[in-house]
CSV table of C-alpha atoms in Angstrom, one decimal:
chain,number,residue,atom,x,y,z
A,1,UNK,CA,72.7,-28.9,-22.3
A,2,UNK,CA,73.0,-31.9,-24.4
A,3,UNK,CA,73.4,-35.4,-24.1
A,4,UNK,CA,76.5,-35.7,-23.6
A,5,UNK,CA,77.7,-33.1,-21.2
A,6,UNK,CA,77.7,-34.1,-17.6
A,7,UNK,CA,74.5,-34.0,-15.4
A,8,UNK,CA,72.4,-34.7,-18.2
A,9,UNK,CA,70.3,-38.0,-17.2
A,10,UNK,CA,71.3,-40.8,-19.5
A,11,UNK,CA,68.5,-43.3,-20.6
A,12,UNK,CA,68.2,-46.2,-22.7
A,13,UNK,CA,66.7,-45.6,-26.2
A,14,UNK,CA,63.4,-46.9,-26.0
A,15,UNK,CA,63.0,-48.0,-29.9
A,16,UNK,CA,59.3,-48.3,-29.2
A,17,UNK,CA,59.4,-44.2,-28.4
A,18,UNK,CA,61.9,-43.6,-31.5
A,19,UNK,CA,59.8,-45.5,-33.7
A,20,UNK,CA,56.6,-44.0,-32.8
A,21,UNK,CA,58.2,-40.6,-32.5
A,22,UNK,CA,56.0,-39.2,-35.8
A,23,UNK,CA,52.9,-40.3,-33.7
A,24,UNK,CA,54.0,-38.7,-30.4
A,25,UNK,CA,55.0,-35.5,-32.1
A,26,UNK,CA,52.4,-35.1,-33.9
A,27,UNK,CA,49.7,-36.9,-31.7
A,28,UNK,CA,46.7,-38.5,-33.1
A,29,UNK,CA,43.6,-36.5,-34.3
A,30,UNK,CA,43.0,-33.4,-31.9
A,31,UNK,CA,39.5,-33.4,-30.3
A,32,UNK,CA,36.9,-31.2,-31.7
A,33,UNK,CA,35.5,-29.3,-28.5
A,34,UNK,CA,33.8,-26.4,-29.7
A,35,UNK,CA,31.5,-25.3,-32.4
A,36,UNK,CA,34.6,-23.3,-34.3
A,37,UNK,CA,36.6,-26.5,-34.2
A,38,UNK,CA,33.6,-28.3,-36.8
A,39,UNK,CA,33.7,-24.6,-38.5
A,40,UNK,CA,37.3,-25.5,-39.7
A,41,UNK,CA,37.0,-28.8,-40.2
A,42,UNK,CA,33.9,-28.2,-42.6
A,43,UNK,CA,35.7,-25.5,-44.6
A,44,UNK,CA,39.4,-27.7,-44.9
A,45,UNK,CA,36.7,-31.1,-46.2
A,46,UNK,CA,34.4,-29.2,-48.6
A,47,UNK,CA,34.8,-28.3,-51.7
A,48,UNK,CA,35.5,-24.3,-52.6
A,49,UNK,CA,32.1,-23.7,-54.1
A,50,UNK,CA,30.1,-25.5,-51.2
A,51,UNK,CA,31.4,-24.0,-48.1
A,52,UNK,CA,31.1,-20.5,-49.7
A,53,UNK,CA,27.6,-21.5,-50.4
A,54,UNK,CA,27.1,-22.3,-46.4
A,55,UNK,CA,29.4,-19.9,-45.1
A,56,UNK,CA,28.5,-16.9,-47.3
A,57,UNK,CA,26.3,-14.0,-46.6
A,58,UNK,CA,25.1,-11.2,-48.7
A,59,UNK,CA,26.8,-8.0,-49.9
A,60,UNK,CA,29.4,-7.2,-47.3
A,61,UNK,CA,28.7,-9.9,-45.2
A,62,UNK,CA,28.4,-7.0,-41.8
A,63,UNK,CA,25.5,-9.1,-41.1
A,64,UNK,CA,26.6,-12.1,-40.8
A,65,UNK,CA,29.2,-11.3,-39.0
A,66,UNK,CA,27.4,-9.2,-36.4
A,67,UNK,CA,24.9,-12.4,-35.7
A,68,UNK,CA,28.4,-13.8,-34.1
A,69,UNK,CA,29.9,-10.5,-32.5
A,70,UNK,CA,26.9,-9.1,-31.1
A,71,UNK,CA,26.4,-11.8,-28.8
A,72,UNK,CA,29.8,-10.1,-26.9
A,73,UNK,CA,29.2,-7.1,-28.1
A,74,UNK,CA,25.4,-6.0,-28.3
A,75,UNK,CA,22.4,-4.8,-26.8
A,76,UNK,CA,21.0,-1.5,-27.1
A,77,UNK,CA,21.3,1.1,-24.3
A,78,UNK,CA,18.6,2.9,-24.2
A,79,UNK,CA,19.8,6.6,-23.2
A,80,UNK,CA,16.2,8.6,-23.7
A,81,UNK,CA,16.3,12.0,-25.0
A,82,UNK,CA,19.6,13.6,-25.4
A,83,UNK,CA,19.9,17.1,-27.3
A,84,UNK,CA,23.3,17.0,-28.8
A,85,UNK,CA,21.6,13.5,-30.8
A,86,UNK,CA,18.1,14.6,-30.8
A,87,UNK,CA,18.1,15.8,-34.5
A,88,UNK,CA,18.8,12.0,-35.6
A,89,UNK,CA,16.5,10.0,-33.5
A,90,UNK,CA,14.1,10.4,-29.9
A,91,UNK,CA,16.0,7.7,-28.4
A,92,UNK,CA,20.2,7.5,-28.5
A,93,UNK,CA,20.9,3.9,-28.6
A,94,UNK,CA,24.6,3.3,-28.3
A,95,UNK,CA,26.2,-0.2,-28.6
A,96,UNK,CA,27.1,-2.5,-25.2
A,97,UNK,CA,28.5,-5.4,-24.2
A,98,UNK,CA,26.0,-8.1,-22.9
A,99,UNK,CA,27.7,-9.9,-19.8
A,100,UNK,CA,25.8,-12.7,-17.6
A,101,UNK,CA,25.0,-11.6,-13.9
A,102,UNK,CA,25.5,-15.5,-12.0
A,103,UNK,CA,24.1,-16.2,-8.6
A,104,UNK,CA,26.3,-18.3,-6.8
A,105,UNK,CA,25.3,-20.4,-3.3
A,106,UNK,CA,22.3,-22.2,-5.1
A,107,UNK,CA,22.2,-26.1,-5.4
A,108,UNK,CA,22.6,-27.3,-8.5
A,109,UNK,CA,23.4,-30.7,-8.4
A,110,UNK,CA,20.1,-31.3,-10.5
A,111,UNK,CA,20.0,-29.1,-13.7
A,112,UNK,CA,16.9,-29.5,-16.2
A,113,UNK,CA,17.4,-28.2,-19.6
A,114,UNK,CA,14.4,-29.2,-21.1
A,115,UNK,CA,11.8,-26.8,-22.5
A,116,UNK,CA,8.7,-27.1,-24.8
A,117,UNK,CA,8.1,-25.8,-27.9
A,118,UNK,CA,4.4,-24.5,-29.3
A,119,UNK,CA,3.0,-27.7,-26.9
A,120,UNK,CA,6.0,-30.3,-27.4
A,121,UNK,CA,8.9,-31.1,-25.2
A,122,UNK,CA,12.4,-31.0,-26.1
A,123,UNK,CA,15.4,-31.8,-24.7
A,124,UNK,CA,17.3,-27.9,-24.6
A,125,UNK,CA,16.0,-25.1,-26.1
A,126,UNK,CA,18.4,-25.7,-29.0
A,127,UNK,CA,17.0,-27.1,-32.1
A,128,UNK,CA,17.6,-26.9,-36.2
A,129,UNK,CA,17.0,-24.0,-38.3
A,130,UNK,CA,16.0,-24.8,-42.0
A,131,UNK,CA,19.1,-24.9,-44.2
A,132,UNK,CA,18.6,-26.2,-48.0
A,133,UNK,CA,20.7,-29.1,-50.1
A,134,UNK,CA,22.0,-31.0,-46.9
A,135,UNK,CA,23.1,-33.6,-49.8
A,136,UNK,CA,26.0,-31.1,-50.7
A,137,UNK,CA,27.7,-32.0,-47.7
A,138,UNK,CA,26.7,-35.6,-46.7
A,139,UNK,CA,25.5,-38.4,-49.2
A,140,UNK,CA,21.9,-38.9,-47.4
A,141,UNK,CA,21.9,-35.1,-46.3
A,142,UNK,CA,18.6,-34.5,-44.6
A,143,UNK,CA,18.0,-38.1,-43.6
A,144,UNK,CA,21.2,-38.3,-41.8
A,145,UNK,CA,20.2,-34.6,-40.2
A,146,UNK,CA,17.0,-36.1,-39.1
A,147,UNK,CA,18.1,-38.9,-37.6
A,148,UNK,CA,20.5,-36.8,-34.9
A,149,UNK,CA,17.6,-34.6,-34.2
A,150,UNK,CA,15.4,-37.4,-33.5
A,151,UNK,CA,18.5,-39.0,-31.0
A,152,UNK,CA,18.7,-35.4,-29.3
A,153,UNK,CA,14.6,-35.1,-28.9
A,154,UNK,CA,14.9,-31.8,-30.3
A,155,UNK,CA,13.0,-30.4,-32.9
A,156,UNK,CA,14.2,-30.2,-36.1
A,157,UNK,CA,12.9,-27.4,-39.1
A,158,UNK,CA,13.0,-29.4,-43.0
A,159,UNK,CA,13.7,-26.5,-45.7
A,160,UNK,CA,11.3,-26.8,-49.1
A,161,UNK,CA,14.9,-27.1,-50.2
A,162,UNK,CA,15.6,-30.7,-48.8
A,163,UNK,CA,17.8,-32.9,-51.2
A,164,UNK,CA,15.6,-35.4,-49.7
A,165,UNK,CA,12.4,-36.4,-50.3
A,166,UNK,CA,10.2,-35.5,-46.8
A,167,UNK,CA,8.5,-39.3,-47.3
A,168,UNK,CA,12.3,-40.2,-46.7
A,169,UNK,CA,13.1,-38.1,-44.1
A,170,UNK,CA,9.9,-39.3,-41.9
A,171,UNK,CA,10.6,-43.0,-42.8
A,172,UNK,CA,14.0,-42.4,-41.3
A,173,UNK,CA,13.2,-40.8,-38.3
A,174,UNK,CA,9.2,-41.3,-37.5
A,175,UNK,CA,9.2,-40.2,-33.9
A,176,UNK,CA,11.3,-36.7,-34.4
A,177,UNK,CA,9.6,-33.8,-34.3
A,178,UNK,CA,9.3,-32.2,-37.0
A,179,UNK,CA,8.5,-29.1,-38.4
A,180,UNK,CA,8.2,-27.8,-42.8
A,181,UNK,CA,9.7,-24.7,-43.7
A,182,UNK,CA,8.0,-22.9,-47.1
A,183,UNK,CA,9.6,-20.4,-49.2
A,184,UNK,CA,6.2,-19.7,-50.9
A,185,UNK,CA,6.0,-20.0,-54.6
A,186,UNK,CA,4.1,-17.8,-57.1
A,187,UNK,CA,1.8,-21.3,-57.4
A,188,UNK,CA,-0.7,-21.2,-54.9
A,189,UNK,CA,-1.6,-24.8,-55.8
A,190,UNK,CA,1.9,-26.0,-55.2
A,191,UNK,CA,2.0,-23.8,-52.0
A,192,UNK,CA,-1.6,-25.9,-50.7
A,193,UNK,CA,-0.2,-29.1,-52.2
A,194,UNK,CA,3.1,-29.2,-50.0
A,195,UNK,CA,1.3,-28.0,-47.1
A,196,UNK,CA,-1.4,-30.2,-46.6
A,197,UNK,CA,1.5,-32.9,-47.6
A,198,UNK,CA,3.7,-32.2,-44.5
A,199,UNK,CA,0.8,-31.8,-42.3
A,200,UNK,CA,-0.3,-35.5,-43.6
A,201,UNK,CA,3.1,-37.0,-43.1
A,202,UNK,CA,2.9,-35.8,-39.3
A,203,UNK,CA,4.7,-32.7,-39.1
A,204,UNK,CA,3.6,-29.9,-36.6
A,205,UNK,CA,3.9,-27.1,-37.6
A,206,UNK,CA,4.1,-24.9,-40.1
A,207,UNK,CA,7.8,-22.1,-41.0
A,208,UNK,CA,6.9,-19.3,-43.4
A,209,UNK,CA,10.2,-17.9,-44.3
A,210,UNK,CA,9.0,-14.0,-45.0
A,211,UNK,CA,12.5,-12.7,-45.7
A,212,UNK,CA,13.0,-13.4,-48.9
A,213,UNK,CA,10.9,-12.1,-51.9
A,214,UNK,CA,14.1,-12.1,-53.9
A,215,UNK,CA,17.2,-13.5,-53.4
A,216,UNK,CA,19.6,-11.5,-51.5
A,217,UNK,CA,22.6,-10.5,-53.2
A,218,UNK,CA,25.2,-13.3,-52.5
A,219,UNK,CA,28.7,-12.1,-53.9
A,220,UNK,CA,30.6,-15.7,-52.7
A,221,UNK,CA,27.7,-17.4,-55.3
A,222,UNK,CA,28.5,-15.0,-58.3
A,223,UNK,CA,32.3,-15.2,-57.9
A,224,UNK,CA,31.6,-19.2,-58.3
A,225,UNK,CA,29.2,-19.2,-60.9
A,226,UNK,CA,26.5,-20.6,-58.6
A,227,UNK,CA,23.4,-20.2,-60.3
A,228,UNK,CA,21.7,-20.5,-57.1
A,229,UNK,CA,17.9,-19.9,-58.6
A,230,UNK,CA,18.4,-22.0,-61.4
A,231,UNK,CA,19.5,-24.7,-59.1
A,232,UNK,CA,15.7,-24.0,-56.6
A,233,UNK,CA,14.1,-23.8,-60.2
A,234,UNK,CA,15.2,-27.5,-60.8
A,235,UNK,CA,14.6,-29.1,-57.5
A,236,UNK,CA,10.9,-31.3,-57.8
A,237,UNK,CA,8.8,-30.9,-55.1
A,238,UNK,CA,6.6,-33.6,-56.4
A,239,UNK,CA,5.8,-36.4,-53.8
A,240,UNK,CA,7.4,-40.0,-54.7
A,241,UNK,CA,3.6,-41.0,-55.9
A,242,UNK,CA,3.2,-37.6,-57.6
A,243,UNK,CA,6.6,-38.7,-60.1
A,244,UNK,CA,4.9,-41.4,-61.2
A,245,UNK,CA,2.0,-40.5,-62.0
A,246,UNK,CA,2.5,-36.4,-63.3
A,247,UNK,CA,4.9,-34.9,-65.9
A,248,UNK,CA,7.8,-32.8,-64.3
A,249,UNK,CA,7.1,-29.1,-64.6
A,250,UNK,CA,9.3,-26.5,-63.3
A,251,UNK,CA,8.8,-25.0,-60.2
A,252,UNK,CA,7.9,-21.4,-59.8
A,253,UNK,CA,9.6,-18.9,-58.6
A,254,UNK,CA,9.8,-17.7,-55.1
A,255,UNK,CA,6.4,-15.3,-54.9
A,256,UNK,CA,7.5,-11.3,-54.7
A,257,UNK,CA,4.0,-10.6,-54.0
A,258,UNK,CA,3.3,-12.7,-50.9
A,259,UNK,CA,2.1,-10.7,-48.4
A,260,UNK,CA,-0.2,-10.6,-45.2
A,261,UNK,CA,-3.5,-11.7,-46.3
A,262,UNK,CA,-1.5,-14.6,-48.1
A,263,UNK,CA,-0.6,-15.8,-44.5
A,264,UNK,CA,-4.3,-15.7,-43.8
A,265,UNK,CA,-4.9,-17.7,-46.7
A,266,UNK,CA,-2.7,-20.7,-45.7
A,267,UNK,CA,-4.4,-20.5,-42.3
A,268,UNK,CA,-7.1,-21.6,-44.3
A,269,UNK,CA,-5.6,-24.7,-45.6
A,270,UNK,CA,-4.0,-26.4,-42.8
A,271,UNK,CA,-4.2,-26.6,-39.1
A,272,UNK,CA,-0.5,-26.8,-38.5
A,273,UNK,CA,0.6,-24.0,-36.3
A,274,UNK,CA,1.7,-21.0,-38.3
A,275,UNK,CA,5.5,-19.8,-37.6
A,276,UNK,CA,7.3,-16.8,-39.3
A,277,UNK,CA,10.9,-17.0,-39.7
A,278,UNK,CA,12.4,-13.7,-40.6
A,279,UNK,CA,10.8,-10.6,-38.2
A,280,UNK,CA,12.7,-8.3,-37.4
A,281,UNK,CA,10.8,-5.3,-36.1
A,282,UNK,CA,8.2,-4.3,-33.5
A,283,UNK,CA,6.0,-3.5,-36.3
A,284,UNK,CA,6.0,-6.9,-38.2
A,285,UNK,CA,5.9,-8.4,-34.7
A,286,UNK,CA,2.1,-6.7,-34.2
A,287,UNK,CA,1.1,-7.9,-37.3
A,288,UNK,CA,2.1,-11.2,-36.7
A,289,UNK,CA,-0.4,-11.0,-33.2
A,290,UNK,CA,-3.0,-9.3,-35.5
A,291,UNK,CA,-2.9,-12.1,-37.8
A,292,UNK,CA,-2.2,-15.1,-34.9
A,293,UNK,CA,0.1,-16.6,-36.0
A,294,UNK,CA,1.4,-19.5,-33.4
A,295,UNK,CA,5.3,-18.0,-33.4
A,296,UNK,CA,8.1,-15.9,-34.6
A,297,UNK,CA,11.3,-16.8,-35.4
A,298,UNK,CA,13.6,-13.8,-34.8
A,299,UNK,CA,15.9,-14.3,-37.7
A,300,UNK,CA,18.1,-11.9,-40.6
A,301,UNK,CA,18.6,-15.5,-42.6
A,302,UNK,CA,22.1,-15.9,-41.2
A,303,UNK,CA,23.2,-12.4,-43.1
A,304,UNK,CA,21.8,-14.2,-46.4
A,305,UNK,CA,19.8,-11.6,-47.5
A,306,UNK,CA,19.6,-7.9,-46.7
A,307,UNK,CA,22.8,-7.3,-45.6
A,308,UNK,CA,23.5,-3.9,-42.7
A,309,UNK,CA,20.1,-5.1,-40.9
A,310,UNK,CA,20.5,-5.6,-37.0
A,311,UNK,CA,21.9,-8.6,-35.8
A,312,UNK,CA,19.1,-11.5,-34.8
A,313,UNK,CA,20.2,-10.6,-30.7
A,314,UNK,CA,19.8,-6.8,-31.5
A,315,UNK,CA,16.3,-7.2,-32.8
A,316,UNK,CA,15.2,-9.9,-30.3
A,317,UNK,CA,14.0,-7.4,-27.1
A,318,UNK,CA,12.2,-5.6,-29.6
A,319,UNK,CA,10.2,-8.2,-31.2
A,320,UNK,CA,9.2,-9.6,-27.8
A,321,UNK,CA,8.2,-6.2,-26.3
A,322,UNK,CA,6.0,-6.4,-29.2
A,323,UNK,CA,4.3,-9.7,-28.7
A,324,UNK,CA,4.1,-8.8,-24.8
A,325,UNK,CA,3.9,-12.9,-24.2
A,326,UNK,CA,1.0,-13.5,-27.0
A,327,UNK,CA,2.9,-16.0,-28.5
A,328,UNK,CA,6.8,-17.7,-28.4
A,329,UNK,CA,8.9,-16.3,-29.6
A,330,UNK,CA,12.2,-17.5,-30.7
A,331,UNK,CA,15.9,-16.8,-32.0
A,332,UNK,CA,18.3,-17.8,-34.9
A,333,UNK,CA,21.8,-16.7,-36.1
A,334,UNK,CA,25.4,-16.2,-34.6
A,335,UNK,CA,24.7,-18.9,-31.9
A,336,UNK,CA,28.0,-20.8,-31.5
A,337,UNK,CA,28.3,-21.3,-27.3
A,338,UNK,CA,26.2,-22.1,-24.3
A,339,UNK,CA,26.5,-19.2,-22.9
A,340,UNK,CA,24.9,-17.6,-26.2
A,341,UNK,CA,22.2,-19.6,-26.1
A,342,UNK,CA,21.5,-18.7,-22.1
A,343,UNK,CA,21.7,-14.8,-22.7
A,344,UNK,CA,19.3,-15.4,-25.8
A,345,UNK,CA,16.5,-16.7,-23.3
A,346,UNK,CA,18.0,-14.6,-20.9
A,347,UNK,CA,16.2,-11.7,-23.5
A,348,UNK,CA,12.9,-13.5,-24.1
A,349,UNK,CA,13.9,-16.2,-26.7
A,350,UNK,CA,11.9,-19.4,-26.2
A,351,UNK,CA,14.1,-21.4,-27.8
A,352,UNK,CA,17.4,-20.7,-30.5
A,353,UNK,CA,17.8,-22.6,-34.0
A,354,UNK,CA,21.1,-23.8,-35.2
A,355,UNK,CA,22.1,-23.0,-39.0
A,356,UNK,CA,25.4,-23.3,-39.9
A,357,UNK,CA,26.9,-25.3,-36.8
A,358,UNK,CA,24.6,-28.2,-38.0
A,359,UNK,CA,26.1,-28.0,-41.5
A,360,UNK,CA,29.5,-27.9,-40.4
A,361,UNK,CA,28.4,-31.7,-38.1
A,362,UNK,CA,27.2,-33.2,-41.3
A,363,UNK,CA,30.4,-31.9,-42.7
A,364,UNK,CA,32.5,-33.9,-40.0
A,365,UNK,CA,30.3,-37.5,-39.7
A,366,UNK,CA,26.8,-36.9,-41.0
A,367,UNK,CA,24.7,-37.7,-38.6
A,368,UNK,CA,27.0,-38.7,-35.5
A,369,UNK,CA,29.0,-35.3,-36.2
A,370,UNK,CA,25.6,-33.5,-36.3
A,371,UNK,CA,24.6,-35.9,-33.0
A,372,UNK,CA,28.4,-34.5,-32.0
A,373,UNK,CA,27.5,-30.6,-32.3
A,374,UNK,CA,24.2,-31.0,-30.4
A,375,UNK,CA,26.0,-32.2,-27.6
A,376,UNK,CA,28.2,-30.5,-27.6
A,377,UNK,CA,26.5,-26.9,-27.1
A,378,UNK,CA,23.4,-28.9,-25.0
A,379,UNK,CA,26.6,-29.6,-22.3
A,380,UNK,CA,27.8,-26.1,-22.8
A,381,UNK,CA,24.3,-24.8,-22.0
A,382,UNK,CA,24.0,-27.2,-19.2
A,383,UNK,CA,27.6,-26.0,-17.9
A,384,UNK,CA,26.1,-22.2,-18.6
A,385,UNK,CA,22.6,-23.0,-16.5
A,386,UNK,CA,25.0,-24.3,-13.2
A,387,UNK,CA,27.2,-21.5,-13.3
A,388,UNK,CA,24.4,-18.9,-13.5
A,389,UNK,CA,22.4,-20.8,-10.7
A,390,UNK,CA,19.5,-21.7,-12.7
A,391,UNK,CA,18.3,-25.5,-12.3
A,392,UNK,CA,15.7,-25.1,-14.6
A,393,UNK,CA,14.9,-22.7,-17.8
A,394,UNK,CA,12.1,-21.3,-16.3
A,395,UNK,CA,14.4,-19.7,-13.8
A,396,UNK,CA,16.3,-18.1,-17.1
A,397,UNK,CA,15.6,-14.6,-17.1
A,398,UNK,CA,16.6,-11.0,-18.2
A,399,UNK,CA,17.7,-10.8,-14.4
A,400,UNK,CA,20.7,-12.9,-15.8
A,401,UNK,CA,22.2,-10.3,-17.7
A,402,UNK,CA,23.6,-6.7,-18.0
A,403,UNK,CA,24.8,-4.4,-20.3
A,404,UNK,CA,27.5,-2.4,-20.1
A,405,UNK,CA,28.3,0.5,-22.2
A,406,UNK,CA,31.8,-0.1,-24.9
């Protein structure tokens, strides 16, 4: 019907309406209300080269992928001894869907989402994974990442790959807690030095990223002509003081030969708590107890490095069977809702670590987007907690989910 034929209401032009017609049609800026929604604004802001360094994975990129997917499609069924599968393994294990189990009639009007982590308390159970070169995608990178953490009262894991100095990031947020990530060089002297340097600046523990004796074969970085080890090569881990008083030298490489006894060794040279981020299996998962350590993070490096590995949800019930409660253990990769984050502790996880999502904040409004993303998923896992009945995360447990079989 148009205007004109009869029946159709007639109005007076409001020239206010006509001549903010481009604004109503188009409305202003759309909310962003879930992790995904900073995923695409990251990759429309950032330059080609840059998201492909955040977003990309290794080889294939199955892994990467599968850290996300898993957490609707995952679990392993264990379905014992079957004979028409018995000449490829003793125990069929056959993909299911992992789906929450809520108990209703339970007053929730109070919901506590803290937790603690190795002794300290945090806010939620959801915290920062170490990610390298924060400066690529904010001007004060790490600071500004700091700074958010410290707002949330989270905890928040600085990579040996900071842009910043860690002097800086300390001065800029002194009461966050904080913990030092080391990819350990082949210079034991450099390995001591940065140590004993984050332990003195107040950190509390200690991240020993084990997964990666060699870069992992990064296809996004190749096609861009990303020299990604030439670029670790170059960064100076030299303290402020230290670059005034020593000549540069270049750093070494990441060390091929670390191993366990090297673990022992930097027990040796610092009481921080001792964390290793990259276990996958239940026999890495022993050796860590052998060797106690203070924690494992359950982690494939966000499908960095070797690629067709399980995703970090697949290999979590594993790795804590292993530990049988000897220490925390905890989960990174594919987290992008509350309700991932609930079935993750729902399997044992202590507490999860955000990669990418916090990447994709920085991207939007450095450290009130990052301070954005936090809240946003802490709500969602509050929102998770009161629809599952549980008022506290001690009442999180594998009672909360199910698997079915696909």
């Amino acid at each position: 019907m148009s205007r004109s034929e009869p029946g159709f209401p007639q109005l007076p032009l409001d020239t206010t309406l006509a001549r903010d017609w481009k604004t109503l049609t188009s409305g202003p800026e759309m909310p962003l209300v879930c992790l995904t929604d900073f995923q695409a604004y990251a990759q429309e802001h950032l330059s080609k080269s840059t998201w492909d360094f955040i977003e990309g994975g290794s080889d294939e990129c199955f892994t990467r992928d599968d850290n996300i997917a898993a957490f609707k499609r995952s679990g392993l069924l264990q379905l014992g001894n079957l004979d028409y599968f018995s000449h490829f393994t003793d125990e069929v294990c056959i993909f299911s869907r992992i789906r929450l189990r809520p108990r209703y009639l339970r007053d929730v009007r109070e919901v506590d989402t803290r937790t603690t982590v190795q002794g300290e308390e945090v806010t939620a159970p959801i915290c920062i994974a170490p990610t390298g070169f924060h400066g690529l995608v904010w001007p004060d990178g790490e600071m500004s990442t700091a700074r958010a953490a410290q707002a949330a009262g989270i905890c928040y894991i600085i990579s040996t790959y900071a842009s910043c100095s860690l002097e800086d990031i300390v001065a800029t947020a002194p009461r966050g807690l904080k913990w030092f990530q080391l990819y350990a060089t082949s210079d034991r002297q450099l390995n001591k030095q940065l140590v004993q340097r984050a332990e003195a600046l107040g950190f509390k523990a200690l991240v020993i990223t084990v997964d990666t004796p060699k870069m992992g074969n990064r296809r996004c970085d190749f096609r861009n002509q990303l020299d990604l080890q030439r670029n670790l090569l170059l960064k100076d881990l030299r303290s402020p003081k230290e670059k005034h008083t020593t000549p540069y030298f270049q750093m070494s490489p990441i060390d091929s030969s670390f191993c366990w006894n090297d673990i022992t060794w930097l027990q040796s040279q610092t009481r921080l708590r001792i964390i290793l981020k990259g276990i996958l299996t239940k026999e890495d998962a022993e050796l860590a107890v052998k060797h106690n350590v203070h924690g494992i993070i359950v982690s494939n490096h966000g499908g960095r490095q070797l690629d067709d590995v399980p995703a970090s949800i697949d290999a979590l019930t594993e790795v804590v069977a292993a530990v049988k409660g000897k220490m925390e253990v905890y989960l990174d990769g594919g987290i992008r809702t509350g309700n991932d984050v609930l079935k993750a502790l729902a399997l044992g996880a202590k507490c999860v670590f955000l990669g990418r999502p916090i990447l994709w904040g920085l991207a939007y409004k450095g450290e009130h987007g990052v301070e954005e993303v936090l809240n946003l998923i802490k709500n969602e896992f509050h929102t998770s907690m009161s629809l599952t009945g549980c008022r506290s995360v001690a009442e999180i447990n594998q009672d909360l989910v199910q698997f079915s079989r696909l």
